[in-house]
Amino acid sequence: MRRSPACSSLRVSRPVSRLLSALVVFVALAAVATALASELRKTPIVKAFESAKHSVVNIHGQKTVTAADDAAARSDGPRRVNGMGTGVVIDERGYILTNYHVVEGVKRIEVTLADNTTHVAQLVSSDPAQDLAVIRVNLNYTLPVVTIGTSSDLMIGEPVIALGNAYGYSHTLTRGIVSSLHRSVQVSDAQSYEDLIQTDASINPGNSGGPLLNIDGEMVGMNVAVRAQAQGIGFAIPIDKAISIAADLMSVSRLEGRWHGIVAKPAEDQGHGLIVQSVQKNSPAERAGIKSGDVIKRVADQEIRRALDLERALLGRNADEELALSVDREQESLQVALQLARRPRGETTPGDQIWTVLGLRLSTIPAEQFKAYNNRVYRGGLAVLAVRTGSPAERQGIQRGDVLLGMHEWETVTPENVDYILNRPDFSQFEPLKFYILRASNRGSEVLYGHMAVAGQRPIRQ
């Protein structure tokens, strides 16, 4: 029997078939090898950077510095310089946390996002003593929020990553380890820090306000300072401290004059809610039935892990809006309804009101320290730590470093003295408000005075 031509053809093509099979296997193996190589290149550092980069912003603007602020200044006169720094998005509505010294004295704060668009930001709130500030860009879309970790379990030797606007080079990444913990650093006559993280990750001018990340991409610190003429030594504010201060800077009490009355702390186990330490008397929280020892898990659809989460969840709510709080109490899950109220007069802190009305951040001067001014007329005064841009104080030329001695006919030795003046029922009768300041110069200290128009700045009292 003869084989058909087709069978003969099949016998001839077998080597070709084997070759094709081998090529298919080779191509498949090459694809697997390429994919494997790509995954190996995506190290934990790469993944940490990719997870955080979209929530890191670059900050720039012009500011005025003097010889006292800048050791490199060649004269005693003020001069304009280009400032730069970094910030991290802590709320999707455009709230950004940074160092106060990054935005101090900057009239037009410009923020460049990860998509390279630039926007003008406003200074929302600040704590000069702790060198922290919150600024905001108003956008018609939301921003990605940085993943916040904890600094409570940092280990000496563990890897960390610094991310920021180093020397104006945006989104620069450097890596290192935690070199030490609980460092105290004096960076100038006016600024010192306590309890800092020390790292050997390169931190350069422009990195201030940027995140220090752990290998999981969680923010564990805020880069703040570099030791002059030292290599491989940088410092960061622990994130637990920074976020606690940020909660106060973004509180509904400070920003919107509203009140909830909850005093709380994070649970010891991260991510297990906010433990209520106390509830203020006659507060909205007390009326809602919230009790000491309760654990707040959610506010509406917002998960609560720390005090900042609580303030973020309450910020921007309508005064008459009832908010559903999920609370754990003695192993029982409860739902309570909280309705914010206008902050009563007794709950207005002097610092808040002085900043809102006058635009001043003030600090008490110890009596022994005040004697150094050699002024025999006044018993004391308040050191001016910060002046808000566009405020009545700025318009009258009050500067950081001045000492507020008095207002109208009263002395100002404590913040409570200023609060008393601002809350007097006859306040309108002595507007514009006369003030006296002590200013140090090369000729010694001299007393200056002026008048501030603050009509319309005072909060409505109910």
PDB file of C-alpha atoms in Angstrom, residues 118-413:
ATOM      1  CA  THR A 118       1.186  75.139  40.444  1.00  0.00           C
ATOM      2  CA  HIS A 119      -1.405  76.738  42.722  1.00  0.00           C
ATOM      3  CA  VAL A 120      -1.465  79.572  45.248  1.00  0.00           C
ATOM      4  CA  ALA A 121      -1.963  78.396  48.847  1.00  0.00           C
ATOM      5  CA  GLN A 122      -3.205  80.209  51.940  1.00  0.00           C
ATOM      6  CA  LEU A 123      -1.758  79.894  55.430  1.00  0.00           C
ATOM      7  CA  VAL A 124      -4.539  78.307  57.495  1.00  0.00           C
ATOM      8  CA  SER A 125      -2.978  77.872  60.923  1.00  0.00           C
ATOM      9  CA  SER A 126       0.458  77.611  62.498  1.00  0.00           C
ATOM     10  CA  ASP A 127       2.427  76.805  65.630  1.00  0.00           C
ATOM     11  CA  PRO A 128       5.735  78.693  65.381  1.00  0.00           C
ATOM     12  CA  ALA A 129       7.084  77.261  68.625  1.00  0.00           C
ATOM     13  CA  GLN A 130       6.772  73.725  67.218  1.00  0.00           C
ATOM     14  CA  ASP A 131       7.687  74.890  63.692  1.00  0.00           C
ATOM     15  CA  LEU A 132       4.547  73.461  62.077  1.00  0.00           C
ATOM     16  CA  ALA A 133       1.954  75.032  59.800  1.00  0.00           C
ATOM     17  CA  VAL A 134      -1.087  74.034  57.786  1.00  0.00           C
ATOM     18  CA  ILE A 135      -1.651  75.634  54.377  1.00  0.00           C
ATOM     19  CA  ARG A 136      -4.414  74.978  51.869  1.00  0.00           C
ATOM     20  CA  VAL A 137      -4.904  74.971  48.113  1.00  0.00           C
ATOM     21  CA  ASN A 138      -8.511  75.305  46.963  1.00  0.00           C
ATOM     22  CA  LEU A 139      -9.142  72.920  44.087  1.00  0.00           C
ATOM     23  CA  ASN A 140     -12.210  71.486  42.399  1.00  0.00           C
ATOM     24  CA  TYR A 141     -10.869  67.947  42.852  1.00  0.00           C
ATOM     25  CA  THR A 142      -9.459  65.913  45.711  1.00  0.00           C
ATOM     26  CA  LEU A 143      -5.806  65.151  46.433  1.00  0.00           C
ATOM     27  CA  PRO A 144      -4.260  61.862  47.581  1.00  0.00           C
ATOM     28  CA  VAL A 145      -3.477  61.837  51.304  1.00  0.00           C
ATOM     29  CA  VAL A 146      -0.178  60.569  52.680  1.00  0.00           C
ATOM     30  CA  THR A 147      -0.287  57.270  54.571  1.00  0.00           C
ATOM     31  CA  ILE A 148       0.475  58.087  58.188  1.00  0.00           C
ATOM     32  CA  GLY A 149       2.410  55.569  60.258  1.00  0.00           C
ATOM     33  CA  THR A 150       3.704  55.839  63.813  1.00  0.00           C
ATOM     34  CA  SER A 151       7.007  56.943  65.288  1.00  0.00           C
ATOM     35  CA  SER A 152       6.408  55.084  68.554  1.00  0.00           C
ATOM     36  CA  ASP A 153       8.023  51.852  67.389  1.00  0.00           C
ATOM     37  CA  LEU A 154      10.939  53.201  65.336  1.00  0.00           C
ATOM     38  CA  MET A 155      14.117  51.168  65.688  1.00  0.00           C
ATOM     39  CA  ILE A 156      17.665  52.464  65.473  1.00  0.00           C
ATOM     40  CA  GLY A 157      19.117  51.016  62.298  1.00  0.00           C
ATOM     41  CA  GLU A 158      15.866  50.545  60.397  1.00  0.00           C
ATOM     42  CA  PRO A 159      15.805  51.920  56.827  1.00  0.00           C
ATOM     43  CA  VAL A 160      14.075  55.232  56.124  1.00  0.00           C
ATOM     44  CA  ILE A 161      13.501  57.391  53.044  1.00  0.00           C
ATOM     45  CA  ALA A 162      13.482  61.203  52.802  1.00  0.00           C
ATOM     46  CA  LEU A 163      11.402  62.795  50.064  1.00  0.00           C
ATOM     47  CA  GLY A 164      11.313  66.468  49.174  1.00  0.00           C
ATOM     48  CA  ASN A 165      12.222  69.538  47.163  1.00  0.00           C
ATOM     49  CA  ALA A 166      15.997  69.385  47.794  1.00  0.00           C
ATOM     50  CA  TYR A 167      17.694  72.511  46.452  1.00  0.00           C
ATOM     51  CA  GLY A 168      14.599  73.030  44.303  1.00  0.00           C
ATOM     52  CA  TYR A 169      14.861  69.604  42.630  1.00  0.00           C
ATOM     53  CA  SER A 170      11.323  68.335  43.086  1.00  0.00           C
ATOM     54  CA  HIS A 171      10.531  64.893  44.473  1.00  0.00           C
ATOM     55  CA  THR A 172      14.125  64.047  45.286  1.00  0.00           C
ATOM     56  CA  LEU A 173      14.473  60.753  47.136  1.00  0.00           C
ATOM     57  CA  THR A 174      17.319  59.843  49.489  1.00  0.00           C
ATOM     58  CA  ARG A 175      17.650  56.840  51.736  1.00  0.00           C
ATOM     59  CA  GLY A 176      19.378  55.945  54.981  1.00  0.00           C
ATOM     60  CA  ILE A 177      18.714  54.559  58.416  1.00  0.00           C
ATOM     61  CA  VAL A 178      17.456  55.811  61.750  1.00  0.00           C
ATOM     62  CA  SER A 179      20.720  56.877  63.413  1.00  0.00           C
ATOM     63  CA  SER A 180      19.279  57.814  66.801  1.00  0.00           C
ATOM     64  CA  LEU A 181      16.090  58.896  68.583  1.00  0.00           C
ATOM     65  CA  HIS A 182      15.051  61.613  71.075  1.00  0.00           C
ATOM     66  CA  ARG A 183      17.615  64.184  69.932  1.00  0.00           C
ATOM     67  CA  SER A 184      17.497  67.828  71.078  1.00  0.00           C
ATOM     68  CA  VAL A 185      18.775  70.340  68.503  1.00  0.00           C
ATOM     69  CA  GLN A 186      19.323  74.106  68.716  1.00  0.00           C
ATOM     70  CA  VAL A 187      19.360  75.450  65.152  1.00  0.00           C
ATOM     71  CA  SER A 188      19.301  79.178  65.943  1.00  0.00           C
ATOM     72  CA  ASP A 189      18.832  81.621  68.806  1.00  0.00           C
ATOM     73  CA  ALA A 190      15.099  81.618  68.098  1.00  0.00           C
ATOM     74  CA  GLN A 191      14.438  77.954  67.276  1.00  0.00           C
ATOM     75  CA  SER A 192      15.147  74.721  69.078  1.00  0.00           C
ATOM     76  CA  TYR A 193      13.643  71.242  68.765  1.00  0.00           C
ATOM     77  CA  GLU A 194      13.105  68.435  71.223  1.00  0.00           C
ATOM     78  CA  ASP A 195      12.726  64.687  70.720  1.00  0.00           C
ATOM     79  CA  LEU A 196      13.829  64.545  67.077  1.00  0.00           C
ATOM     80  CA  ILE A 197      14.581  61.524  64.912  1.00  0.00           C
ATOM     81  CA  GLN A 198      18.190  61.521  63.690  1.00  0.00           C
ATOM     82  CA  THR A 199      18.879  59.962  60.303  1.00  0.00           C
ATOM     83  CA  ASP A 200      21.737  59.692  57.833  1.00  0.00           C
ATOM     84  CA  ALA A 201      19.405  60.049  54.838  1.00  0.00           C
ATOM     85  CA  SER A 202      20.562  63.161  52.970  1.00  0.00           C
ATOM     86  CA  ILE A 203      18.385  66.112  54.049  1.00  0.00           C
ATOM     87  CA  ASN A 204      19.184  69.315  52.181  1.00  0.00           C
ATOM     88  CA  PRO A 205      17.710  72.829  51.983  1.00  0.00           C
ATOM     89  CA  GLY A 206      14.251  72.433  50.476  1.00  0.00           C
ATOM     90  CA  ASN A 207      13.611  69.095  52.209  1.00  0.00           C
ATOM     91  CA  SER A 208      12.059  70.840  55.227  1.00  0.00           C
ATOM     92  CA  GLY A 209       8.410  69.885  55.630  1.00  0.00           C
ATOM     93  CA  GLY A 210       8.764  66.716  53.586  1.00  0.00           C
ATOM     94  CA  PRO A 211       8.042  63.196  54.781  1.00  0.00           C
ATOM     95  CA  LEU A 212      10.451  60.734  56.333  1.00  0.00           C
ATOM     96  CA  LEU A 213       9.061  57.354  55.250  1.00  0.00           C
ATOM     97  CA  ASN A 214       9.602  53.869  56.567  1.00  0.00           C
ATOM     98  CA  ILE A 215      10.183  51.004  54.156  1.00  0.00           C
ATOM     99  CA  ASP A 216       6.407  50.397  53.969  1.00  0.00           C
ATOM    100  CA  GLY A 217       5.875  53.908  52.569  1.00  0.00           C
ATOM    101  CA  GLU A 218       4.295  55.219  55.791  1.00  0.00           C
ATOM    102  CA  MET A 219       5.185  58.701  57.010  1.00  0.00           C
ATOM    103  CA  VAL A 220       7.016  58.366  60.334  1.00  0.00           C
ATOM    104  CA  GLY A 221       8.526  61.851  60.573  1.00  0.00           C
ATOM    105  CA  MET A 222       8.708  65.330  59.062  1.00  0.00           C
ATOM    106  CA  ASN A 223      12.140  66.393  57.840  1.00  0.00           C
ATOM    107  CA  VAL A 224      13.057  69.618  59.554  1.00  0.00           C
ATOM    108  CA  ALA A 225      16.733  70.395  59.982  1.00  0.00           C
ATOM    109  CA  VAL A 226      20.253  69.607  58.903  1.00  0.00           C
ATOM    110  CA  ARG A 227      23.296  70.156  61.079  1.00  0.00           C
ATOM    111  CA  ALA A 228      25.494  72.819  59.484  1.00  0.00           C
ATOM    112  CA  GLN A 229      28.832  71.478  58.181  1.00  0.00           C
ATOM    113  CA  ALA A 230      27.947  67.902  59.126  1.00  0.00           C
ATOM    114  CA  GLN A 231      27.555  65.092  56.631  1.00  0.00           C
ATOM    115  CA  GLY A 232      25.083  62.278  57.063  1.00  0.00           C
ATOM    116  CA  ILE A 233      23.198  63.938  59.932  1.00  0.00           C
ATOM    117  CA  GLY A 234      19.611  65.092  59.461  1.00  0.00           C
ATOM    118  CA  PHE A 235      16.635  65.422  61.763  1.00  0.00           C
ATOM    119  CA  ALA A 236      12.875  64.903  61.611  1.00  0.00           C
ATOM    120  CA  ILE A 237       9.925  65.637  63.902  1.00  0.00           C
ATOM    121  CA  PRO A 238       8.312  62.331  64.987  1.00  0.00           C
ATOM    122  CA  ILE A 239       5.022  61.886  63.153  1.00  0.00           C
ATOM    123  CA  ASP A 240       3.047  61.117  66.324  1.00  0.00           C
ATOM    124  CA  LYS A 241       3.970  64.554  67.661  1.00  0.00           C
ATOM    125  CA  ALA A 242       3.464  66.340  64.329  1.00  0.00           C
ATOM    126  CA  ILE A 243       0.020  64.830  63.759  1.00  0.00           C
ATOM    127  CA  SER A 244      -1.076  65.621  67.317  1.00  0.00           C
ATOM    128  CA  ILE A 245      -0.198  69.286  66.720  1.00  0.00           C
ATOM    129  CA  ALA A 246      -1.829  69.158  63.269  1.00  0.00           C
ATOM    130  CA  ALA A 247      -5.064  68.006  64.919  1.00  0.00           C
ATOM    131  CA  ASP A 248      -5.063  71.227  66.955  1.00  0.00           C
ATOM    132  CA  LEU A 249      -4.135  73.357  63.936  1.00  0.00           C
ATOM    133  CA  MET A 250      -7.029  71.853  61.947  1.00  0.00           C
ATOM    134  CA  SER A 251      -9.554  71.660  64.776  1.00  0.00           C
ATOM    135  CA  VAL A 252     -13.103  72.829  64.102  1.00  0.00           C
ATOM    136  CA  SER A 253     -12.714  74.999  67.183  1.00  0.00           C
ATOM    137  CA  ARG A 254      -9.744  76.894  65.755  1.00  0.00           C
ATOM    138  CA  LEU A 255     -10.845  77.089  62.108  1.00  0.00           C
ATOM    139  CA  GLU A 256     -14.627  77.355  62.351  1.00  0.00           C
ATOM    140  CA  GLY A 257     -15.381  78.405  65.924  1.00  0.00           C
ATOM    141  CA  ARG A 258     -17.357  75.226  66.593  1.00  0.00           C
ATOM    142  CA  TRP A 259     -17.249  72.874  69.523  1.00  0.00           C
ATOM    143  CA  HIS A 260     -17.581  69.138  70.124  1.00  0.00           C
ATOM    144  CA  GLY A 261     -16.157  68.773  73.646  1.00  0.00           C
ATOM    145  CA  ILE A 262     -14.262  65.496  73.122  1.00  0.00           C
ATOM    146  CA  VAL A 263     -10.818  65.065  74.655  1.00  0.00           C
ATOM    147  CA  ALA A 264      -9.282  61.862  73.299  1.00  0.00           C
ATOM    148  CA  LYS A 265      -6.105  59.956  72.506  1.00  0.00           C
ATOM    149  CA  PRO A 266      -5.305  57.177  70.014  1.00  0.00           C
ATOM    150  CA  ALA A 267      -5.697  53.580  71.139  1.00  0.00           C
ATOM    151  CA  GLU A 268      -2.425  51.856  72.005  1.00  0.00           C
ATOM    152  CA  ASP A 269      -2.958  49.458  69.099  1.00  0.00           C
ATOM    153  CA  GLN A 270      -2.697  51.499  65.901  1.00  0.00           C
ATOM    154  CA  GLY A 271      -5.902  51.505  63.889  1.00  0.00           C
ATOM    155  CA  HIS A 272      -8.153  50.562  66.811  1.00  0.00           C
ATOM    156  CA  GLY A 273      -9.897  53.904  67.214  1.00  0.00           C
ATOM    157  CA  LEU A 274      -9.742  56.982  69.406  1.00  0.00           C
ATOM    158  CA  ILE A 275     -10.185  56.571  73.170  1.00  0.00           C
ATOM    159  CA  VAL A 276     -12.270  59.282  74.854  1.00  0.00           C
ATOM    160  CA  GLN A 277     -10.340  60.536  77.886  1.00  0.00           C
ATOM    161  CA  SER A 278     -12.933  63.070  79.028  1.00  0.00           C
ATOM    162  CA  VAL A 279     -16.034  64.912  77.851  1.00  0.00           C
ATOM    163  CA  GLN A 280     -16.410  68.622  78.551  1.00  0.00           C
ATOM    164  CA  LYS A 281     -19.381  69.640  80.631  1.00  0.00           C
ATOM    165  CA  ASN A 282     -22.491  70.832  78.761  1.00  0.00           C
ATOM    166  CA  SER A 283     -20.769  70.120  75.462  1.00  0.00           C
ATOM    167  CA  PRO A 284     -22.334  68.610  72.317  1.00  0.00           C
ATOM    168  CA  ALA A 285     -20.477  65.365  73.106  1.00  0.00           C
ATOM    169  CA  GLU A 286     -22.056  65.197  76.568  1.00  0.00           C
ATOM    170  CA  ARG A 287     -25.511  65.849  75.095  1.00  0.00           C
ATOM    171  CA  ALA A 288     -24.883  63.067  72.560  1.00  0.00           C
ATOM    172  CA  GLY A 289     -24.213  60.628  75.411  1.00  0.00           C
ATOM    173  CA  ILE A 290     -20.503  60.094  74.727  1.00  0.00           C
ATOM    174  CA  LYS A 291     -18.640  58.948  77.838  1.00  0.00           C
ATOM    175  CA  SER A 292     -15.082  58.684  79.065  1.00  0.00           C
ATOM    176  CA  GLY A 293     -13.638  55.335  77.997  1.00  0.00           C
ATOM    177  CA  ASP A 294     -15.657  55.136  74.774  1.00  0.00           C
ATOM    178  CA  VAL A 295     -13.689  54.226  71.666  1.00  0.00           C
ATOM    179  CA  ILE A 296     -14.700  56.222  68.583  1.00  0.00           C
ATOM    180  CA  LYS A 297     -14.347  54.046  65.489  1.00  0.00           C
ATOM    181  CA  ARG A 298     -16.096  56.044  62.764  1.00  0.00           C
ATOM    182  CA  VAL A 299     -17.683  59.434  62.139  1.00  0.00           C
ATOM    183  CA  ALA A 300     -20.163  59.108  59.282  1.00  0.00           C
ATOM    184  CA  ASP A 301     -18.133  57.272  56.618  1.00  0.00           C
ATOM    185  CA  GLN A 302     -14.707  58.332  57.982  1.00  0.00           C
ATOM    186  CA  GLU A 303     -12.617  55.777  59.859  1.00  0.00           C
ATOM    187  CA  ILE A 304     -11.114  57.247  63.031  1.00  0.00           C
ATOM    188  CA  ARG A 305      -7.616  56.308  64.181  1.00  0.00           C
ATOM    189  CA  ARG A 306      -6.264  59.525  65.677  1.00  0.00           C
ATOM    190  CA  ALA A 307      -7.404  62.990  66.772  1.00  0.00           C
ATOM    191  CA  LEU A 308      -6.635  64.457  63.338  1.00  0.00           C
ATOM    192  CA  ASP A 309      -9.127  62.037  61.750  1.00  0.00           C
ATOM    193  CA  LEU A 310     -11.831  63.275  64.130  1.00  0.00           C
ATOM    194  CA  GLU A 311     -11.195  66.935  63.311  1.00  0.00           C
ATOM    195  CA  ARG A 312     -11.061  66.200  59.568  1.00  0.00           C
ATOM    196  CA  ALA A 313     -14.375  64.349  59.767  1.00  0.00           C
ATOM    197  CA  LEU A 314     -16.044  67.288  61.561  1.00  0.00           C
ATOM    198  CA  LEU A 315     -14.488  70.102  59.516  1.00  0.00           C
ATOM    199  CA  GLY A 316     -16.822  71.770  57.047  1.00  0.00           C
ATOM    200  CA  ARG A 317     -20.020  70.252  58.442  1.00  0.00           C
ATOM    201  CA  ASN A 318     -23.196  72.310  58.737  1.00  0.00           C
ATOM    202  CA  ALA A 319     -23.969  73.590  62.222  1.00  0.00           C
ATOM    203  CA  ASP A 320     -27.331  71.811  62.340  1.00  0.00           C
ATOM    204  CA  GLU A 321     -26.059  68.543  60.832  1.00  0.00           C
ATOM    205  CA  GLU A 322     -26.323  65.400  62.944  1.00  0.00           C
ATOM    206  CA  LEU A 323     -23.330  63.115  62.553  1.00  0.00           C
ATOM    207  CA  ALA A 324     -23.475  59.393  63.228  1.00  0.00           C
ATOM    208  CA  LEU A 325     -20.608  58.200  65.437  1.00  0.00           C
ATOM    209  CA  SER A 326     -19.774  54.518  65.767  1.00  0.00           C
ATOM    210  CA  VAL A 327     -18.606  53.914  69.315  1.00  0.00           C
ATOM    211  CA  ASP A 328     -17.401  50.855  71.227  1.00  0.00           C
ATOM    212  CA  ARG A 329     -18.366  50.848  74.899  1.00  0.00           C
ATOM    213  CA  GLU A 330     -17.514  47.895  77.131  1.00  0.00           C
ATOM    214  CA  GLN A 331     -17.485  45.420  74.218  1.00  0.00           C
ATOM    215  CA  GLU A 332     -20.755  46.791  72.854  1.00  0.00           C
ATOM    216  CA  SER A 333     -21.061  48.702  69.576  1.00  0.00           C
ATOM    217  CA  LEU A 334     -23.249  51.803  69.698  1.00  0.00           C
ATOM    218  CA  GLN A 335     -24.416  54.537  67.326  1.00  0.00           C
ATOM    219  CA  VAL A 336     -24.656  58.072  68.720  1.00  0.00           C
ATOM    220  CA  ALA A 337     -25.712  61.311  67.038  1.00  0.00           C
ATOM    221  CA  LEU A 338     -23.408  64.313  67.493  1.00  0.00           C
ATOM    222  CA  GLN A 339     -24.384  67.849  66.524  1.00  0.00           C
ATOM    223  CA  LEU A 340     -21.710  70.548  66.659  1.00  0.00           C
ATOM    224  CA  ALA A 341     -22.396  73.855  68.395  1.00  0.00           C
ATOM    225  CA  ARG A 342     -20.870  77.321  68.294  1.00  0.00           C
ATOM    226  CA  ARG A 343     -17.932  77.468  70.651  1.00  0.00           C
ATOM    227  CA  PRO A 344     -18.990  79.236  73.860  1.00  0.00           C
ATOM    228  CA  ARG A 345     -17.045  82.229  75.101  1.00  0.00           C
ATOM    229  CA  GLY A 346     -15.451  80.245  77.878  1.00  0.00           C
ATOM    230  CA  GLU A 347     -14.003  77.804  75.359  1.00  0.00           C
ATOM    231  CA  THR A 348     -12.225  80.455  73.295  1.00  0.00           C
ATOM    232  CA  THR A 349      -8.529  80.233  74.013  1.00  0.00           C
ATOM    233  CA  PRO A 350      -6.584  83.506  74.065  1.00  0.00           C
ATOM    234  CA  GLY A 351      -4.129  82.249  71.461  1.00  0.00           C
ATOM    235  CA  ASP A 352      -6.906  81.471  68.970  1.00  0.00           C
ATOM    236  CA  GLN A 353      -8.589  84.837  69.319  1.00  0.00           C
ATOM    237  CA  ILE A 354      -5.397  86.891  69.222  1.00  0.00           C
ATOM    238  CA  TRP A 355      -4.392  85.144  65.996  1.00  0.00           C
ATOM    239  CA  THR A 356      -7.846  85.580  64.436  1.00  0.00           C
ATOM    240  CA  VAL A 357      -8.430  89.199  65.441  1.00  0.00           C
ATOM    241  CA  LEU A 358      -4.965  90.761  65.524  1.00  0.00           C
ATOM    242  CA  GLY A 359      -2.899  88.301  63.500  1.00  0.00           C
ATOM    243  CA  LEU A 360      -0.344  87.754  66.247  1.00  0.00           C
ATOM    244  CA  ARG A 361       1.100  84.612  67.802  1.00  0.00           C
ATOM    245  CA  LEU A 362       2.395  85.621  71.232  1.00  0.00           C
ATOM    246  CA  SER A 363       4.441  84.006  73.978  1.00  0.00           C
ATOM    247  CA  THR A 364       4.953  84.995  77.623  1.00  0.00           C
ATOM    248  CA  ILE A 365       8.394  86.343  78.497  1.00  0.00           C
ATOM    249  CA  PRO A 366       9.725  85.239  81.925  1.00  0.00           C
ATOM    250  CA  ALA A 367      10.336  88.167  84.282  1.00  0.00           C
ATOM    251  CA  GLU A 368      14.074  87.506  84.531  1.00  0.00           C
ATOM    252  CA  GLN A 369      14.390  87.440  80.762  1.00  0.00           C
ATOM    253  CA  PHE A 370      12.413  90.676  80.365  1.00  0.00           C
ATOM    254  CA  LYS A 371      14.913  92.481  82.618  1.00  0.00           C
ATOM    255  CA  ALA A 372      17.487  92.152  79.837  1.00  0.00           C
ATOM    256  CA  TYR A 373      15.567  94.816  77.877  1.00  0.00           C
ATOM    257  CA  ASN A 374      16.465  97.366  80.605  1.00  0.00           C
ATOM    258  CA  ASN A 375      13.033  98.931  80.430  1.00  0.00           C
ATOM    259  CA  ARG A 376      11.923 100.405  83.754  1.00  0.00           C
ATOM    260  CA  VAL A 377       8.514 101.657  82.609  1.00  0.00           C
ATOM    261  CA  TYR A 378       6.849  98.336  81.794  1.00  0.00           C
ATOM    262  CA  ARG A 379       6.603  95.265  84.033  1.00  0.00           C
ATOM    263  CA  GLY A 380       6.700  92.816  81.139  1.00  0.00           C
ATOM    264  CA  GLY A 381       5.427  91.970  77.688  1.00  0.00           C
ATOM    265  CA  LEU A 382       4.643  89.268  75.158  1.00  0.00           C
ATOM    266  CA  ALA A 383       7.130  88.087  72.541  1.00  0.00           C
ATOM    267  CA  VAL A 384       5.802  88.212  68.973  1.00  0.00           C
ATOM    268  CA  LEU A 385       6.465  84.756  67.479  1.00  0.00           C
ATOM    269  CA  ALA A 386       4.548  85.193  64.238  1.00  0.00           C
ATOM    270  CA  VAL A 387       2.534  87.774  62.289  1.00  0.00           C
ATOM    271  CA  ARG A 388      -0.255  86.624  59.985  1.00  0.00           C
ATOM    272  CA  THR A 389      -0.047  87.830  56.384  1.00  0.00           C
ATOM    273  CA  GLY A 390      -2.659  90.521  55.658  1.00  0.00           C
ATOM    274  CA  SER A 391      -3.594  90.931  59.332  1.00  0.00           C
ATOM    275  CA  PRO A 392      -4.104  94.239  61.213  1.00  0.00           C
ATOM    276  CA  ALA A 393      -0.775  93.623  62.978  1.00  0.00           C
ATOM    277  CA  GLU A 394       1.108  93.206  59.692  1.00  0.00           C
ATOM    278  CA  ARG A 395      -0.491  96.322  58.215  1.00  0.00           C
ATOM    279  CA  GLN A 396       0.862  98.299  61.161  1.00  0.00           C
ATOM    280  CA  GLY A 397       4.383  96.942  60.727  1.00  0.00           C
ATOM    281  CA  ILE A 398       4.580  94.691  63.778  1.00  0.00           C
ATOM    282  CA  GLN A 399       7.356  92.145  63.249  1.00  0.00           C
ATOM    283  CA  ARG A 400       8.466  88.817  64.626  1.00  0.00           C
ATOM    284  CA  GLY A 401      10.854  89.536  67.512  1.00  0.00           C
ATOM    285  CA  ASP A 402       8.941  92.589  68.740  1.00  0.00           C
ATOM    286  CA  VAL A 403       7.562  92.656  72.296  1.00  0.00           C
ATOM    287  CA  LEU A 404       3.922  93.693  72.783  1.00  0.00           C
ATOM    288  CA  LEU A 405       3.952  95.914  75.891  1.00  0.00           C
ATOM    289  CA  GLY A 406       0.399  97.188  76.047  1.00  0.00           C
ATOM    290  CA  MET A 407      -2.880  97.961  74.290  1.00  0.00           C
ATOM    291  CA  HIS A 408      -5.005 101.052  74.875  1.00  0.00           C
ATOM    292  CA  GLU A 409      -4.508 101.763  78.590  1.00  0.00           C
ATOM    293  CA  TRP A 410      -3.742  98.208  79.706  1.00  0.00           C
ATOM    294  CA  GLU A 411      -0.475  96.294  79.938  1.00  0.00           C
ATOM    295  CA  THR A 412      -0.075  92.962  78.130  1.00  0.00           C
ATOM    296  CA  VAL A 413       2.043  90.677  80.292  1.00  0.00           C
TER     297      VAL A 413
END
